[in-house]
Amino acid sequence: MIFTETPLKGAFIIDVDLREDERGFFARTFCQREFAEHGLKVDVAQGNLSFNHKAGTLRGMHYQLAPAAETKLVRCTRGAILDVIVDLRPESPTYLQHVAVELSEDNRRALYVPELFAHGYQALTDGAEVTYQVGEFYTPGYERGLRHDDPVLGIQWPLRVTVISGKDAAWPLLDPQAVTAREAVAG
């Protein structure tokens, strides 16, 4: 695997290192030892699969608070998505900054999402399918979210949002004054 750290410390793009021959190819997509060597958490509590009928579908921006904070390893296995993460670590120099990465069946990339990062994506193709390896169990009492269109975040989605859950559309906007005080996502 090829690990490339994003501008948000601790978040990595992971490319597969293909071993090709006349049959096709073989590639490792996860290795506890290699992840640990890069300082990444290696626990996997759940594996999830998401399917999206229509391009423009938006899921996110989700995160969980401690003690149920999640790491995620996200990969698009059919179609393509724009995957976006937002740094919510109050002590981080990149607090509230985001990174967007295209994940697709063609590029076979994965995105490692550290704890206290909001995560969401937009389907760029009809029939996009996404797999997640998640480092903590889903715990509704600790779940939080950010609005995909929050002006404080300034995320530019490539397509018009055509489908979004009521829950994701209803997350409150960040208070710009609280953001400066770094208190907006603590509770």
Coordinates of C-alpha atoms in Angstrom, one line a residue:
M1 CA 0.0 0.0 0.0
I2 CA 1.1 3.5 -0.7
F3 CA 0.3 6.0 2.2
T4 CA 0.0 9.7 1.4
E5 CA -0.7 12.0 4.3
T6 CA -3.2 14.8 3.4
P7 CA -2.8 18.4 4.6
L8 CA -4.9 17.4 7.6
K9 CA -2.4 15.6 9.9
G10 CA -3.3 11.9 10.5
A11 CA -5.7 11.6 7.5
F12 CA -4.2 9.5 4.7
I13 CA -5.0 8.6 1.1
I14 CA -4.1 5.0 0.6
D15 CA -3.4 3.7 -2.8
V16 CA -3.1 0.0 -3.6
D17 CA 0.2 -1.4 -4.9
L18 CA -0.9 -3.7 -7.7
R19 CA 0.9 -7.0 -8.4
E20 CA -0.1 -7.7 -11.9
D21 CA 0.2 -10.7 -14.2
E22 CA -1.7 -12.5 -16.9
R23 CA -4.6 -13.3 -14.5
G24 CA -5.1 -9.7 -13.5
F25 CA -3.8 -8.2 -10.3
F26 CA -3.6 -8.7 -6.5
A27 CA -3.3 -5.9 -4.0
R28 CA -3.5 -5.6 -0.2
T29 CA -6.1 -3.1 1.0
F30 CA -5.5 -3.4 4.8
C31 CA -2.6 -4.5 6.9
Q32 CA -2.4 -3.9 10.7
R33 CA 1.3 -3.7 10.7
E34 CA 1.5 -1.1 7.9
F35 CA -1.3 1.0 9.4
A36 CA 0.4 0.9 12.8
E37 CA 3.8 1.9 11.2
H38 CA 2.0 5.1 10.0
G39 CA 0.5 5.8 13.4
L40 CA -3.0 4.7 12.3
K41 CA -5.5 2.9 14.5
V42 CA -5.9 -0.7 13.4
D43 CA -9.1 -1.7 15.3
V44 CA -12.1 -2.6 13.1
A45 CA -15.4 -2.8 15.0
Q46 CA -17.7 -2.8 12.0
G47 CA -17.7 -3.1 8.3
N48 CA -20.4 -1.2 6.4
L49 CA -21.7 -1.0 2.8
S50 CA -23.5 2.0 1.3
F51 CA -25.3 2.0 -2.1
N52 CA -26.5 5.2 -3.8
H53 CA -29.1 5.1 -6.6
K54 CA -28.4 8.6 -8.1
A55 CA -25.5 10.9 -8.7
G56 CA -25.8 13.9 -6.5
T57 CA -26.8 11.9 -3.5
L58 CA -25.1 13.3 -0.4
R59 CA -24.4 11.4 2.9
G60 CA -22.9 13.2 5.8
M61 CA -21.2 15.0 7.5
H62 CA -21.1 12.5 10.4
Y63 CA -18.8 12.0 13.4
Q64 CA -19.0 10.5 16.9
L65 CA -17.8 12.0 20.1
A66 CA -15.5 10.3 22.7
P67 CA -15.7 7.7 24.1
A68 CA -17.2 6.4 20.8
A69 CA -15.1 8.5 18.4
E70 CA -14.6 6.6 15.1
T71 CA -11.8 6.0 12.7
K72 CA -12.9 5.0 9.2
L73 CA -11.3 3.5 6.1
V74 CA -13.5 4.4 3.2
R75 CA -13.3 2.9 -0.3
C76 CA -15.6 3.3 -3.4
T77 CA -16.0 -0.1 -5.0
R78 CA -18.5 0.8 -7.7
G79 CA -18.8 4.1 -9.5
A80 CA -17.3 7.3 -8.0
I81 CA -17.7 9.6 -5.0
L82 CA -16.2 12.8 -3.7
D83 CA -15.3 12.0 -0.2
V84 CA -14.9 15.0 2.2
I85 CA -13.5 15.1 5.7
V86 CA -13.4 18.0 8.2
D87 CA -10.9 18.3 11.0
L88 CA -12.8 18.8 14.3
R89 CA -9.9 18.4 16.7
P90 CA -10.1 21.7 18.7
E91 CA -6.3 21.7 19.3
S92 CA -5.4 21.1 15.7
P93 CA -3.8 23.9 13.5
T94 CA -6.2 22.7 10.7
Y95 CA -9.3 22.9 12.9
L96 CA -12.4 23.1 10.6
Q97 CA -10.4 22.7 7.4
H98 CA -11.4 20.1 5.0
V99 CA -10.0 17.8 2.3
A100 CA -11.9 16.4 -0.6
V101 CA -10.7 13.2 -2.4
E102 CA -12.3 11.4 -5.3
L103 CA -12.6 7.7 -4.6
S104 CA -13.7 5.4 -7.5
E105 CA -13.7 1.9 -8.7
D106 CA -11.1 3.0 -11.3
N107 CA -8.5 4.6 -8.9
R108 CA -9.1 2.0 -6.1
R109 CA -8.1 4.6 -3.5
A110 CA -9.1 4.6 0.1
L111 CA -9.3 7.5 2.6
Y112 CA -8.3 6.9 6.2
V113 CA -10.4 9.2 8.5
P114 CA -9.0 9.8 12.0
E115 CA -11.1 10.2 15.1
L116 CA -12.9 13.6 15.5
F117 CA -13.1 14.2 11.8
A118 CA -16.6 14.7 10.2
H119 CA -17.0 12.5 7.1
G120 CA -19.4 12.7 4.2
Y121 CA -19.5 12.1 0.5
Q122 CA -21.4 12.9 -2.7
A123 CA -22.1 10.2 -5.3
L124 CA -20.6 11.3 -8.6
T125 CA -22.2 8.4 -10.5
D126 CA -25.5 6.5 -10.4
G127 CA -25.1 3.3 -8.5
A128 CA -22.1 4.3 -6.4
E129 CA -21.2 1.8 -3.8
V130 CA -19.0 2.5 -0.8
T131 CA -17.4 0.3 1.9
Y132 CA -16.3 1.4 5.3
Q133 CA -14.2 -0.3 7.9
V134 CA -15.0 1.5 11.2
G135 CA -12.9 1.5 14.3
E136 CA -15.8 1.9 16.8
F137 CA -19.4 0.7 17.1
Y138 CA -22.1 3.0 16.0
T139 CA -23.3 4.7 19.1
P140 CA -26.4 7.0 18.5
G141 CA -26.0 9.0 21.7
Y142 CA -22.5 10.2 20.6
E143 CA -23.4 10.8 17.0
R144 CA -23.2 14.4 15.7
G145 CA -23.1 16.0 12.3
L146 CA -22.3 19.1 10.3
R147 CA -24.4 20.7 7.5
H148 CA -22.9 19.9 4.1
D149 CA -23.7 23.5 3.1
D150 CA -22.4 25.3 6.2
P151 CA -20.8 28.6 5.1
V152 CA -18.2 28.3 7.9
L153 CA -16.9 25.1 6.2
G154 CA -17.1 26.4 2.6
I155 CA -17.2 22.9 1.0
Q156 CA -17.7 23.0 -2.7
W157 CA -19.7 20.0 -3.9
P158 CA -19.3 19.2 -7.6
L159 CA -22.9 18.4 -8.2
R160 CA -26.2 19.8 -7.1
V161 CA -27.4 17.8 -4.1
T162 CA -30.3 15.8 -5.4
V163 CA -30.9 13.4 -2.5
I164 CA -30.1 13.9 1.2
S165 CA -31.7 12.5 4.3
G166 CA -33.9 14.7 6.4
K167 CA -31.5 14.1 9.3
D168 CA -28.4 15.2 7.3
A169 CA -30.2 18.3 6.0
A170 CA -31.3 19.4 9.5
W171 CA -27.9 19.5 11.3
P172 CA -27.5 23.0 12.8
L173 CA -25.2 25.5 11.2
L174 CA -22.0 26.3 13.1
D175 CA -21.9 29.5 15.1
P176 CA -19.0 31.6 13.6
Q177 CA -18.4 33.2 17.0
A178 CA -18.2 29.8 18.7
V179 CA -16.0 28.5 16.0
T180 CA -13.4 31.1 16.8
A181 CA -13.6 29.9 20.4
R182 CA -13.3 26.3 19.1
E183 CA -16.4 25.2 21.1
A184 CA -18.8 24.5 18.3
V185 CA -18.4 20.8 18.0
A186 CA -17.6 19.8 21.6
G187 CA -21.2 18.9 22.6

